[in-house]
Coordinates of C-alpha atoms in Angstrom, one line a residue:
G1 CA 88.4 -20.4 -114.7
F2 CA 85.5 -19.1 -112.6
T3 CA 84.3 -21.7 -110.1
C4 CA 81.4 -21.8 -107.6
A5 CA 83.9 -22.9 -104.9
A6 CA 85.6 -19.5 -105.2
A7 CA 82.2 -17.7 -104.8
N8 CA 82.3 -18.3 -101.0
E9 CA 85.5 -16.3 -100.7
M10 CA 84.0 -13.0 -102.1
E11 CA 81.5 -10.5 -100.7
A12 CA 78.3 -10.1 -102.7
E13 CA 79.1 -6.5 -103.8
R14 CA 82.5 -7.5 -105.0
F15 CA 81.1 -10.5 -106.7
Q16 CA 78.7 -8.3 -108.7
E17 CA 81.6 -6.2 -109.9
L18 CA 83.3 -9.4 -111.1
A19 CA 80.1 -10.4 -113.0
K20 CA 80.0 -7.0 -114.8
V21 CA 83.6 -7.3 -115.9
M22 CA 82.7 -10.8 -117.3
K23 CA 80.2 -9.0 -119.6
K24 CA 82.8 -6.4 -120.7
K25 CA 85.4 -9.2 -121.5
N26 CA 82.7 -11.3 -123.2
V27 CA 83.5 -14.3 -121.0
K28 CA 81.9 -17.6 -122.1
L29 CA 80.5 -19.7 -119.2
G30 CA 78.7 -23.0 -119.1
E31 CA 75.5 -23.9 -117.4
D32 CA 76.9 -24.7 -113.9
P33 CA 79.1 -21.6 -113.5
L34 CA 76.2 -19.4 -114.8
S35 CA 73.7 -21.0 -112.4
C36 CA 76.1 -20.3 -109.5
L37 CA 76.7 -16.7 -110.9
V38 CA 73.0 -15.8 -110.9
K39 CA 72.6 -17.1 -107.3
M40 CA 75.4 -14.9 -106.0
V41 CA 74.4 -11.8 -108.1
T42 CA 70.8 -12.0 -106.7
L43 CA 71.8 -13.0 -103.2
H44 CA 70.4 -9.8 -101.7
G45 CA 67.7 -9.2 -104.3
I46 CA 67.4 -8.7 -108.0
P47 CA 69.8 -5.8 -109.2
K48 CA 68.0 -3.0 -111.1
D49 CA 70.8 -2.8 -113.7
L50 CA 70.6 -6.4 -115.2
D51 CA 71.7 -5.0 -118.6
S52 CA 75.2 -4.5 -117.0
Y53 CA 75.6 -8.3 -116.5
P54 CA 76.3 -11.0 -119.1
K55 CA 73.2 -11.7 -121.3
D56 CA 73.5 -15.4 -120.6
L57 CA 72.6 -14.7 -117.0
L58 CA 69.1 -13.8 -118.0
L59 CA 68.5 -17.4 -119.1
F60 CA 68.2 -18.3 -115.4
L61 CA 65.9 -15.4 -114.5
S62 CA 62.3 -14.5 -115.6
P63 CA 60.7 -11.4 -117.2
S64 CA 59.3 -10.5 -113.7
D65 CA 62.9 -10.5 -112.4
Y66 CA 63.8 -8.1 -115.2
A67 CA 60.9 -5.7 -114.6
A68 CA 62.9 -3.1 -112.7
T69 CA 65.4 -3.0 -115.7
G70 CA 63.0 -3.0 -118.7
S71 CA 60.0 -4.4 -120.4
C72 CA 59.4 -8.1 -121.3
R73 CA 60.1 -7.3 -125.0
Q74 CA 63.5 -5.9 -124.0
Y75 CA 64.1 -9.0 -121.8
F76 CA 63.4 -11.4 -124.7
A77 CA 65.4 -9.3 -127.2
N78 CA 68.4 -9.9 -124.9
I79 CA 67.5 -13.6 -124.5
G80 CA 67.4 -13.9 -128.3
K81 CA 71.0 -12.7 -128.4
A82 CA 72.2 -14.9 -125.5
N83 CA 73.9 -18.3 -125.9
L84 CA 70.7 -20.4 -125.7
D85 CA 72.8 -23.6 -126.0
V86 CA 73.9 -23.2 -122.4
L87 CA 70.6 -24.8 -121.6
Q88 CA 69.9 -28.3 -123.1
K89 CA 67.6 -28.4 -126.1
E90 CA 64.1 -29.7 -125.0
S91 CA 64.9 -28.8 -121.4
S92 CA 62.0 -27.5 -119.2
Q93 CA 63.8 -24.2 -118.8
R94 CA 64.1 -23.6 -122.5
K95 CA 60.4 -24.6 -123.1
Q96 CA 59.3 -22.2 -120.3
L97 CA 61.3 -19.3 -121.8
L98 CA 59.7 -19.9 -125.2
L99 CA 56.2 -20.0 -123.7
E100 CA 56.8 -16.8 -121.8
A101 CA 58.2 -15.1 -124.9
L102 CA 55.2 -16.0 -127.0
A103 CA 52.9 -14.7 -124.3
C104 CA 54.9 -11.4 -124.0
L105 CA 54.8 -10.8 -127.7
K106 CA 51.1 -11.7 -127.8
I107 CA 51.5 -14.3 -130.5
P108 CA 48.2 -16.2 -130.2
G109 CA 48.4 -18.7 -133.1
T110 CA 51.4 -20.2 -134.8
Q111 CA 52.2 -17.4 -137.2
V112 CA 55.3 -15.2 -136.3
N113 CA 55.9 -12.0 -138.2
E114 CA 59.4 -10.7 -139.1
E115 CA 59.5 -8.1 -136.3
N116 CA 58.7 -10.7 -133.6
A117 CA 61.1 -13.2 -135.2
E118 CA 63.9 -10.5 -134.8
I119 CA 63.0 -10.2 -131.1
L120 CA 62.9 -13.9 -130.5
G121 CA 66.4 -14.3 -132.1
R122 CA 67.8 -17.7 -131.2
L123 CA 64.6 -18.7 -129.4
V124 CA 63.2 -19.3 -133.0
C125 CA 65.4 -22.4 -132.9
D126 CA 62.9 -23.9 -130.4
L127 CA 59.7 -23.2 -132.4
D128 CA 58.1 -26.5 -133.6
G129 CA 57.4 -27.4 -137.2
E130 CA 53.9 -26.0 -137.2
Y131 CA 55.2 -22.5 -136.4
I132 CA 57.8 -22.8 -139.2
K133 CA 55.3 -23.9 -141.8
T134 CA 52.7 -21.2 -140.8
S135 CA 55.2 -18.4 -140.7
G136 CA 56.5 -19.1 -144.2
G137 CA 59.9 -17.4 -144.8
N138 CA 59.7 -15.1 -141.8
L139 CA 61.8 -17.3 -139.7
L140 CA 64.5 -18.5 -142.2
K141 CA 67.0 -15.8 -141.3
Q142 CA 67.0 -16.8 -137.6
L143 CA 66.7 -20.5 -138.4
S144 CA 69.9 -20.4 -140.4
Q145 CA 71.8 -19.5 -137.2
C146 CA 70.6 -22.6 -135.3
E147 CA 73.0 -25.3 -134.3
S148 CA 70.7 -28.3 -134.9
F149 CA 67.1 -29.2 -135.6
L150 CA 64.5 -31.8 -134.6
P151 CA 63.0 -34.0 -137.4
D152 CA 59.7 -32.1 -137.5
Q153 CA 61.6 -28.7 -137.8
E154 CA 63.7 -30.1 -140.7
E155 CA 60.6 -31.3 -142.5
A156 CA 58.9 -27.9 -142.1
I157 CA 62.0 -26.0 -143.3
R158 CA 62.1 -28.2 -146.4
S159 CA 58.4 -27.6 -147.0
V160 CA 58.8 -23.8 -146.8
I161 CA 61.9 -23.7 -149.0
S162 CA 60.3 -26.1 -151.6
S163 CA 57.1 -23.9 -151.8
G164 CA 59.1 -21.0 -153.1
N165 CA 56.7 -18.6 -151.3
T166 CA 59.5 -16.7 -149.5
T167 CA 61.4 -13.5 -150.2
Y168 CA 64.2 -15.8 -151.5
G169 CA 62.0 -17.2 -154.2
P170 CA 62.1 -20.9 -155.5
P171 CA 65.5 -22.7 -155.4
V172 CA 65.6 -22.9 -159.2
E173 CA 66.1 -19.1 -159.2
W174 CA 68.7 -18.8 -156.5
S175 CA 72.0 -17.0 -157.0
A176 CA 75.2 -17.8 -155.1
F177 CA 74.4 -14.8 -152.8
T178 CA 71.0 -16.2 -152.0
L179 CA 72.5 -19.6 -151.1
N180 CA 75.1 -17.9 -148.9
E181 CA 72.3 -16.1 -146.9
L182 CA 70.7 -19.5 -146.2
S183 CA 74.0 -21.5 -145.9
G184 CA 73.2 -22.5 -142.3
L185 CA 70.2 -24.4 -143.6
I186 CA 72.2 -26.4 -146.3
P187 CA 72.6 -29.4 -144.0
V188 CA 68.7 -29.6 -143.9
F189 CA 68.3 -29.5 -147.7
D190 CA 67.6 -32.9 -149.2
H191 CA 68.3 -34.0 -152.8
S192 CA 64.9 -32.8 -154.1
I193 CA 65.9 -29.2 -153.1
L194 CA 69.6 -29.3 -154.0
Q195 CA 68.9 -30.7 -157.5
K196 CA 66.7 -27.6 -158.2
I197 CA 69.5 -25.2 -157.4
P198 CA 71.4 -24.3 -160.7
K199 CA 74.7 -26.2 -160.8
N200 CA 76.6 -23.0 -161.7
T201 CA 75.1 -21.4 -158.5
L202 CA 76.4 -24.3 -156.4
T203 CA 79.8 -24.1 -158.1
L204 CA 80.0 -20.3 -157.7
W205 CA 79.1 -20.6 -154.0
L206 CA 81.8 -23.3 -153.5
K207 CA 84.4 -21.0 -155.1
N208 CA 83.5 -17.7 -153.4
F209 CA 81.8 -18.5 -150.1
A210 CA 82.6 -22.0 -148.9
H211 CA 85.8 -20.8 -147.3
D212 CA 83.9 -18.7 -144.8
S213 CA 81.1 -21.1 -144.3
P214 CA 80.6 -22.9 -140.9
L215 CA 79.7 -26.1 -142.8
S216 CA 81.9 -29.2 -142.2
R217 CA 83.8 -30.9 -145.0
E218 CA 81.2 -33.7 -145.0
Q219 CA 78.4 -31.2 -145.4
L220 CA 80.2 -29.4 -148.3
A221 CA 80.6 -32.8 -149.9
T222 CA 76.8 -33.1 -150.4
I223 CA 77.0 -30.1 -152.7
V224 CA 79.9 -31.6 -154.6
E225 CA 77.7 -34.8 -155.2
E226 CA 75.0 -32.6 -156.7
I227 CA 77.5 -30.9 -159.1
L228 CA 79.0 -34.2 -160.4
P229 CA 77.3 -36.0 -163.2
T230 CA 74.6 -38.4 -162.1
R231 CA 75.5 -41.1 -164.7
H232 CA 78.8 -42.8 -163.9
K233 CA 80.7 -44.7 -166.6
R234 CA 83.9 -46.7 -165.8
A235 CA 86.6 -44.6 -167.4
N236 CA 88.8 -46.3 -169.9
G237 CA 92.1 -44.8 -168.8
C238 CA 92.5 -41.2 -167.6
P239 CA 91.2 -38.5 -170.1
P240 CA 94.1 -36.3 -171.4
D241 CA 92.5 -33.1 -170.0
K242 CA 92.1 -34.7 -166.5
Q243 CA 95.7 -35.6 -165.7
I244 CA 96.4 -35.0 -162.0
T245 CA 99.1 -32.4 -161.9
E246 CA 100.7 -30.3 -159.1
T247 CA 98.2 -27.5 -160.0
V248 CA 95.2 -29.8 -159.7
L249 CA 96.4 -31.2 -156.3
N250 CA 96.7 -27.6 -155.0
D251 CA 93.1 -26.7 -156.1
D252 CA 90.6 -27.0 -153.3
L253 CA 87.8 -27.4 -156.0
M254 CA 89.5 -30.6 -157.2
P255 CA 86.5 -32.8 -156.1
I256 CA 84.1 -31.2 -158.6
Y257 CA 86.5 -32.0 -161.6
Y258 CA 86.4 -35.8 -161.1
T259 CA 83.8 -38.5 -160.7
A260 CA 84.9 -41.4 -158.5
E261 CA 85.6 -43.5 -161.6
E262 CA 87.8 -40.8 -163.2
L263 CA 89.7 -40.5 -159.9
H264 CA 90.3 -44.2 -160.0
A265 CA 91.7 -44.0 -163.5
C266 CA 93.7 -40.8 -163.0
L267 CA 95.3 -41.6 -159.6
K268 CA 97.3 -44.5 -161.1
N269 CA 101.1 -43.8 -160.7
V270 CA 100.3 -40.6 -158.8
S271 CA 102.0 -40.3 -155.3
L272 CA 99.6 -38.7 -152.8
E273 CA 101.7 -38.8 -149.7
N274 CA 103.2 -35.3 -150.0
H275 CA 99.8 -33.8 -150.7
L276 CA 97.6 -36.0 -148.6
S277 CA 97.1 -33.7 -145.6
Q278 CA 96.1 -30.9 -148.0
I279 CA 93.7 -32.7 -150.3
L280 CA 91.9 -34.5 -147.5
T281 CA 90.6 -31.1 -146.4
Y282 CA 88.8 -30.8 -149.8
P283 CA 85.0 -31.8 -149.8
F284 CA 85.4 -35.2 -151.5
S285 CA 82.3 -37.4 -151.6
V286 CA 82.3 -40.8 -149.8
Q287 CA 82.9 -42.6 -153.2
Q288 CA 85.8 -40.3 -154.0
L289 CA 87.4 -40.8 -150.6
A290 CA 87.1 -44.6 -151.1
E291 CA 89.2 -44.2 -154.4
L292 CA 91.8 -42.2 -152.5
K293 CA 92.1 -44.9 -149.9
G294 CA 92.3 -47.5 -152.7
N295 CA 95.3 -45.6 -154.1
L296 CA 97.1 -45.7 -150.7
D297 CA 96.3 -49.5 -150.3
E298 CA 98.0 -50.1 -153.7
T299 CA 101.0 -48.0 -152.7
Y300 CA 101.4 -49.7 -149.3
P301 CA 100.1 -53.3 -149.5
D302 CA 101.9 -54.3 -146.3
G303 CA 100.3 -51.6 -144.1
Y304 CA 100.7 -47.8 -143.9
P305 CA 104.0 -46.4 -142.5
E306 CA 103.8 -44.4 -139.3
S307 CA 104.6 -41.1 -141.1
L308 CA 101.4 -41.5 -143.1
L309 CA 99.0 -42.1 -140.1
P310 CA 98.7 -38.5 -139.0
K311 CA 97.7 -37.5 -142.5
L312 CA 94.7 -39.9 -142.9
G313 CA 92.0 -37.5 -141.8
P314 CA 88.6 -38.5 -143.1
L315 CA 90.0 -41.8 -144.5
V316 CA 90.1 -43.1 -140.9
S317 CA 86.4 -43.9 -141.3
F318 CA 87.3 -46.6 -143.9
I319 CA 89.9 -48.3 -141.7
T320 CA 89.2 -51.7 -140.2
P321 CA 90.5 -52.9 -136.8
E322 CA 92.5 -55.6 -138.7
E323 CA 94.3 -52.8 -140.6
V324 CA 95.0 -51.0 -137.4
S325 CA 96.6 -54.1 -135.9
K326 CA 99.4 -53.7 -138.5
W327 CA 100.2 -50.1 -137.7
K328 CA 103.1 -48.8 -135.7
I329 CA 101.6 -46.2 -133.4
T330 CA 104.7 -45.4 -131.3
S331 CA 103.9 -41.8 -130.2
A332 CA 101.1 -40.3 -128.2
D333 CA 101.0 -37.4 -130.8
T334 CA 100.2 -39.9 -133.6
L335 CA 97.4 -41.4 -131.4
A336 CA 96.0 -37.9 -130.7
V337 CA 95.8 -37.1 -134.5
L338 CA 94.1 -40.4 -135.2
L339 CA 91.5 -40.0 -132.5
K340 CA 90.9 -36.3 -133.4
D341 CA 89.2 -37.6 -136.6
K342 CA 86.4 -39.1 -134.4
P343 CA 86.7 -42.8 -135.4
S344 CA 84.0 -45.2 -134.4
D345 CA 84.3 -46.9 -130.9
D346 CA 85.5 -50.1 -132.5
Q347 CA 88.2 -48.3 -134.5
A348 CA 89.2 -46.1 -131.5
S349 CA 89.4 -49.1 -129.2
A350 CA 91.7 -50.9 -131.8
M351 CA 93.9 -47.8 -132.0
I352 CA 94.3 -47.5 -128.2
K353 CA 94.9 -51.2 -127.9
R354 CA 97.6 -51.1 -130.6
Y355 CA 99.3 -48.1 -129.0
V356 CA 99.3 -49.8 -125.5
D357 CA 100.4 -53.2 -126.9
L358 CA 103.5 -51.6 -128.4
G359 CA 104.6 -50.6 -124.9
N360 CA 103.6 -46.9 -125.0
A361 CA 102.6 -45.1 -121.9
L362 CA 99.1 -43.6 -121.3
N363 CA 100.6 -40.2 -120.5
A364 CA 98.8 -36.8 -120.4
T365 CA 99.0 -36.4 -124.2
A366 CA 97.5 -39.9 -124.8
L367 CA 94.8 -39.3 -122.1
N368 CA 93.8 -35.9 -123.5
A369 CA 93.5 -37.6 -127.0
I370 CA 91.3 -40.3 -125.5
G371 CA 89.3 -37.7 -123.7
T372 CA 85.8 -38.1 -122.3
K373 CA 84.6 -39.4 -125.7
Y374 CA 86.7 -42.6 -125.5
V375 CA 87.7 -43.0 -121.9
C376 CA 84.9 -45.5 -121.3
L377 CA 86.5 -47.8 -123.9
L378 CA 89.5 -48.5 -121.7
N379 CA 89.5 -51.8 -119.9
A380 CA 90.7 -52.5 -116.4
T381 CA 94.2 -53.5 -117.6
E382 CA 94.6 -50.2 -119.6
L383 CA 93.2 -48.1 -116.8
N384 CA 95.7 -49.6 -114.3
L385 CA 98.5 -48.6 -116.6
I386 CA 97.7 -44.9 -116.1
D387 CA 100.2 -43.1 -114.0
S388 CA 98.3 -40.9 -111.4
S389 CA 100.5 -37.9 -112.1
S390 CA 99.3 -37.9 -115.8
L391 CA 95.8 -37.0 -114.6
K392 CA 97.1 -33.6 -113.5
L393 CA 97.4 -32.5 -117.1
A394 CA 94.5 -34.5 -118.5
S395 CA 90.9 -33.5 -119.0
L396 CA 88.6 -36.5 -118.5
N397 CA 85.1 -37.0 -117.3
P398 CA 84.2 -40.7 -116.7
S399 CA 80.7 -40.0 -115.3
A400 CA 79.1 -42.0 -118.1
C401 CA 81.5 -45.0 -117.7
S402 CA 81.1 -48.3 -115.8
Q403 CA 81.3 -48.2 -112.0
L404 CA 84.7 -50.1 -112.2
T405 CA 86.1 -47.4 -114.5
K406 CA 84.9 -44.6 -112.2
D407 CA 86.3 -46.4 -109.1
I408 CA 89.8 -46.9 -110.7
L409 CA 90.0 -43.3 -112.0
Y410 CA 88.8 -41.7 -108.8
A411 CA 91.5 -43.5 -106.8
K412 CA 94.1 -42.3 -109.3
A413 CA 92.7 -38.7 -109.4
K414 CA 92.7 -38.5 -105.6
R415 CA 96.4 -39.4 -105.5
A416 CA 97.1 -37.0 -108.4
F417 CA 95.6 -34.0 -106.7
S418 CA 96.5 -34.9 -103.1
D419 CA 98.9 -32.0 -102.8
Q420 CA 96.1 -29.5 -103.4
H421 CA 93.6 -31.2 -101.1
Y422 CA 93.3 -28.1 -98.8
L423 CA 93.0 -25.6 -101.6
P424 CA 89.6 -24.4 -103.1
A425 CA 90.8 -25.6 -106.5
Y426 CA 90.8 -29.2 -105.3
Y427 CA 87.1 -29.7 -105.7
E428 CA 87.1 -28.4 -109.3
L429 CA 89.9 -30.9 -110.1
I430 CA 88.3 -33.9 -108.4
E431 CA 84.7 -33.2 -109.3
P432 CA 84.6 -35.1 -112.7
Y433 CA 85.8 -38.2 -110.9
L434 CA 83.5 -38.2 -107.9
G435 CA 81.3 -40.9 -109.4
G436 CA 83.9 -43.3 -107.9
A437 CA 84.2 -41.6 -104.5
P438 CA 83.5 -43.6 -101.3
G439 CA 81.2 -42.1 -98.6
V440 CA 84.0 -41.2 -96.3
D441 CA 85.6 -38.9 -98.9
L442 CA 82.2 -37.2 -99.6
R443 CA 81.7 -36.6 -95.9
A444 CA 85.1 -34.8 -95.8
L445 CA 84.1 -32.7 -98.8
S446 CA 80.8 -31.7 -97.1
K447 CA 82.9 -29.6 -94.7
D448 CA 84.7 -27.7 -97.4
N449 CA 82.0 -25.3 -98.9
V450 CA 82.2 -26.9 -102.3
N451 CA 78.7 -25.9 -103.6
M452 CA 78.2 -29.2 -105.5
Q453 CA 75.6 -29.2 -108.3
V454 CA 72.6 -31.5 -107.7
S455 CA 73.4 -33.1 -111.1
T456 CA 76.8 -34.1 -109.7
L457 CA 75.1 -35.4 -106.5
A458 CA 72.9 -37.6 -108.7
K459 CA 75.9 -39.2 -110.4
L460 CA 77.6 -40.2 -107.2
R461 CA 78.2 -43.9 -106.4
R462 CA 74.8 -45.1 -105.2
D463 CA 76.0 -46.7 -102.0
S464 CA 78.0 -43.6 -101.2
L465 CA 75.0 -41.3 -101.7
M466 CA 72.7 -43.5 -99.6
S467 CA 75.2 -43.3 -96.7
L468 CA 75.1 -39.5 -96.5
T469 CA 73.0 -37.8 -93.9
V470 CA 70.8 -34.8 -94.5
A471 CA 73.3 -32.4 -92.9
E472 CA 76.1 -33.9 -95.1
V473 CA 74.1 -33.4 -98.3
Q474 CA 73.4 -29.8 -97.2
G475 CA 77.1 -29.3 -96.7
L476 CA 77.9 -30.6 -100.1
L477 CA 75.3 -28.6 -102.0
G478 CA 75.7 -25.3 -100.2
M479 CA 74.1 -22.5 -102.2
N480 CA 72.7 -25.1 -104.6
L481 CA 70.5 -26.7 -101.9
G482 CA 67.3 -25.1 -103.3
D483 CA 67.7 -27.1 -106.6
L484 CA 67.3 -30.4 -104.7
E485 CA 63.5 -29.9 -104.7
K486 CA 63.4 -30.2 -108.5
W487 CA 65.2 -33.5 -108.4
Q488 CA 63.4 -35.2 -105.5
H489 CA 61.3 -37.4 -107.8
K490 CA 64.2 -38.5 -109.9
S491 CA 66.4 -41.6 -109.1
P492 CA 68.6 -41.9 -107.1
I493 CA 67.7 -38.6 -105.3
R494 CA 64.2 -40.1 -104.7
E495 CA 65.6 -43.1 -103.0
W496 CA 67.9 -41.0 -100.8
V497 CA 65.0 -38.8 -99.8
Q498 CA 62.9 -41.9 -98.8
M499 CA 65.7 -43.1 -96.5
Q500 CA 65.8 -39.8 -94.5
K501 CA 63.5 -38.8 -91.6
Q502 CA 61.0 -36.3 -92.8
S503 CA 61.6 -34.2 -89.7
E504 CA 65.3 -33.8 -90.8
L505 CA 64.3 -33.0 -94.4
D506 CA 61.9 -30.3 -93.1
K507 CA 64.9 -28.5 -91.5
L508 CA 66.3 -27.8 -95.0
H509 CA 63.2 -25.7 -95.9
V510 CA 63.4 -26.6 -99.6
G511 CA 60.1 -28.5 -99.9
L512 CA 61.3 -32.1 -99.8
T513 CA 58.6 -34.7 -99.2
G514 CA 58.5 -38.5 -99.0
G515 CA 60.8 -39.1 -96.1
T516 CA 60.2 -41.5 -93.2
Q517 CA 57.6 -40.4 -90.7
E518 CA 58.4 -40.7 -87.0
G519 CA 57.7 -44.3 -85.7
Y520 CA 58.1 -45.8 -89.2
M521 CA 61.0 -47.3 -91.0
N522 CA 61.4 -47.2 -94.8
I523 CA 63.4 -50.1 -96.3
V524 CA 64.5 -49.2 -99.7
T525 CA 65.6 -52.2 -101.8
P526 CA 68.9 -51.2 -103.4
K527 CA 68.9 -51.3 -107.2
Y528 CA 72.7 -52.0 -107.4
E529 CA 75.0 -54.9 -106.7
S530 CA 76.4 -54.7 -103.3
P531 CA 78.4 -57.1 -101.2
S532 CA 76.1 -56.5 -98.3
S533 CA 72.8 -57.3 -100.2
A534 CA 72.5 -60.7 -98.6
S535 CA 72.8 -59.1 -95.1
L536 CA 70.2 -56.5 -96.0
G537 CA 67.8 -59.4 -96.9
T538 CA 68.5 -61.0 -93.5
V539 CA 67.8 -57.7 -91.7
A540 CA 64.5 -57.3 -93.6
M541 CA 63.5 -60.9 -92.7
A542 CA 64.4 -60.3 -89.0
L543 CA 62.2 -57.1 -88.9
H544 CA 59.3 -59.1 -90.5
L545 CA 59.5 -61.8 -87.8
L546 CA 60.1 -59.4 -84.9
P547 CA 56.5 -59.2 -83.7
A548 CA 56.1 -63.0 -83.6
L549 CA 59.4 -63.3 -81.7
L550 CA 58.4 -60.7 -79.1
I551 CA 55.0 -62.5 -78.5
S552 CA 56.8 -65.8 -78.0
F553 CA 59.3 -64.2 -75.6
L554 CA 56.4 -62.6 -73.6
V555 CA 54.5 -65.9 -73.4
M556 CA 57.6 -67.8 -72.2
S557 CA 58.2 -65.0 -69.6
V558 CA 54.6 -65.5 -68.3

């Protein structure tokens, strides 16, 4: 619940105490709150006890800032244990951290030994494919902890694993314990690697370790596909030893017992409804899931009953918009369960439309189900059906949506939070919707010490941003004013800077350049549709003709 707006209410010393408690309680903070936190903690200089603060705070500092606390090796050992994903992958900050780490550890080439890999920790996730190939198996332990990889990293990991020149040996010799140590890399393994791992190793791993694995159901399904026979024959009836019984339905290894063809034959006359929620958590392959859906289609030829909809899980990906149009989605809870399975935009749009067409309200439950992922799919009619009070309990961020969507939702959010307008919490509530705010509302906010992030400023309505003065932008940004210099060459901040007098920008003392010099006028052509664009053209033409008109006037006067 920590917000930058609350930071203004506390003295720096008290604030440092708060930050230290955050470490003890292992509080998880995002990029914006951490960025604010570091500015407040270092307001009167860099503390000499940085190890008393959350490790994630160090992501926004440098080894030189840490010098009074410890060595650069110690600094990067802490960085390696921090939540590096707070910073966007491929961001300039992450790249700079990695370069400084390699310099600190005196790694001249692209080979990293195990000791340095241990210090780098999660920074290993940012090493490119060349480092991974050259370092052999030294990085695999750390790489298995990474959230995601770039294509060249994936290719390098496969190359190292396939070579067999690691402490783990070649895949053909792996045990279930070996596979478990590298389980974080399984999503990177392709068929050429998986087919070399003994099938009994894959089966043992599924039985003994898959429960505690971070892998998704879909990722586990790739292992199931490797275990099943590669040659598929259409089964002539269900084999006697493969009858689907209660015991089979309760066994989470059911997918490895049946090919898709055997499932097709053995599911006849089997009712899945009572077990559907359970068995759809099992790692069935795409072909097996298609057979399960086929069984439901045969059972319910006129469309699925509403009681079945919340149980569909991964089968949602097979559903067509035409099928959705037959459903009865009469509760927001049902809509929430369906959207939780991350259907495609077309499917989600059909589900929301069906829900609304049946006369259901877009209440807080429905809006939270729609969430930021699908809010941009709502059309103007659906948006106008939203009751403003519902936004009080909903968590939406329409910043990536069309301007019309942002305008409609801002007006509703402003009404929803109007009773908290004079409280510090108001800004945090209204901030996701500010992309639809008119200039007059932003000018009012500039007097409230809101400490707006520059990233938020850049997402404001373009005409609203261009109407703000230097002093008003300074009021909005507060302690984040210094970050404006990093954004000055990016649109639309660049265009805003060009419209300001350089003398006014200089008063900010943050290094902004490109403003209008005294005696000159910058006319920035707007790159957005505006009702006043025609009048702007007229003004530009008038300015162009002004010298000729003045000369004519003087001649006439003489």
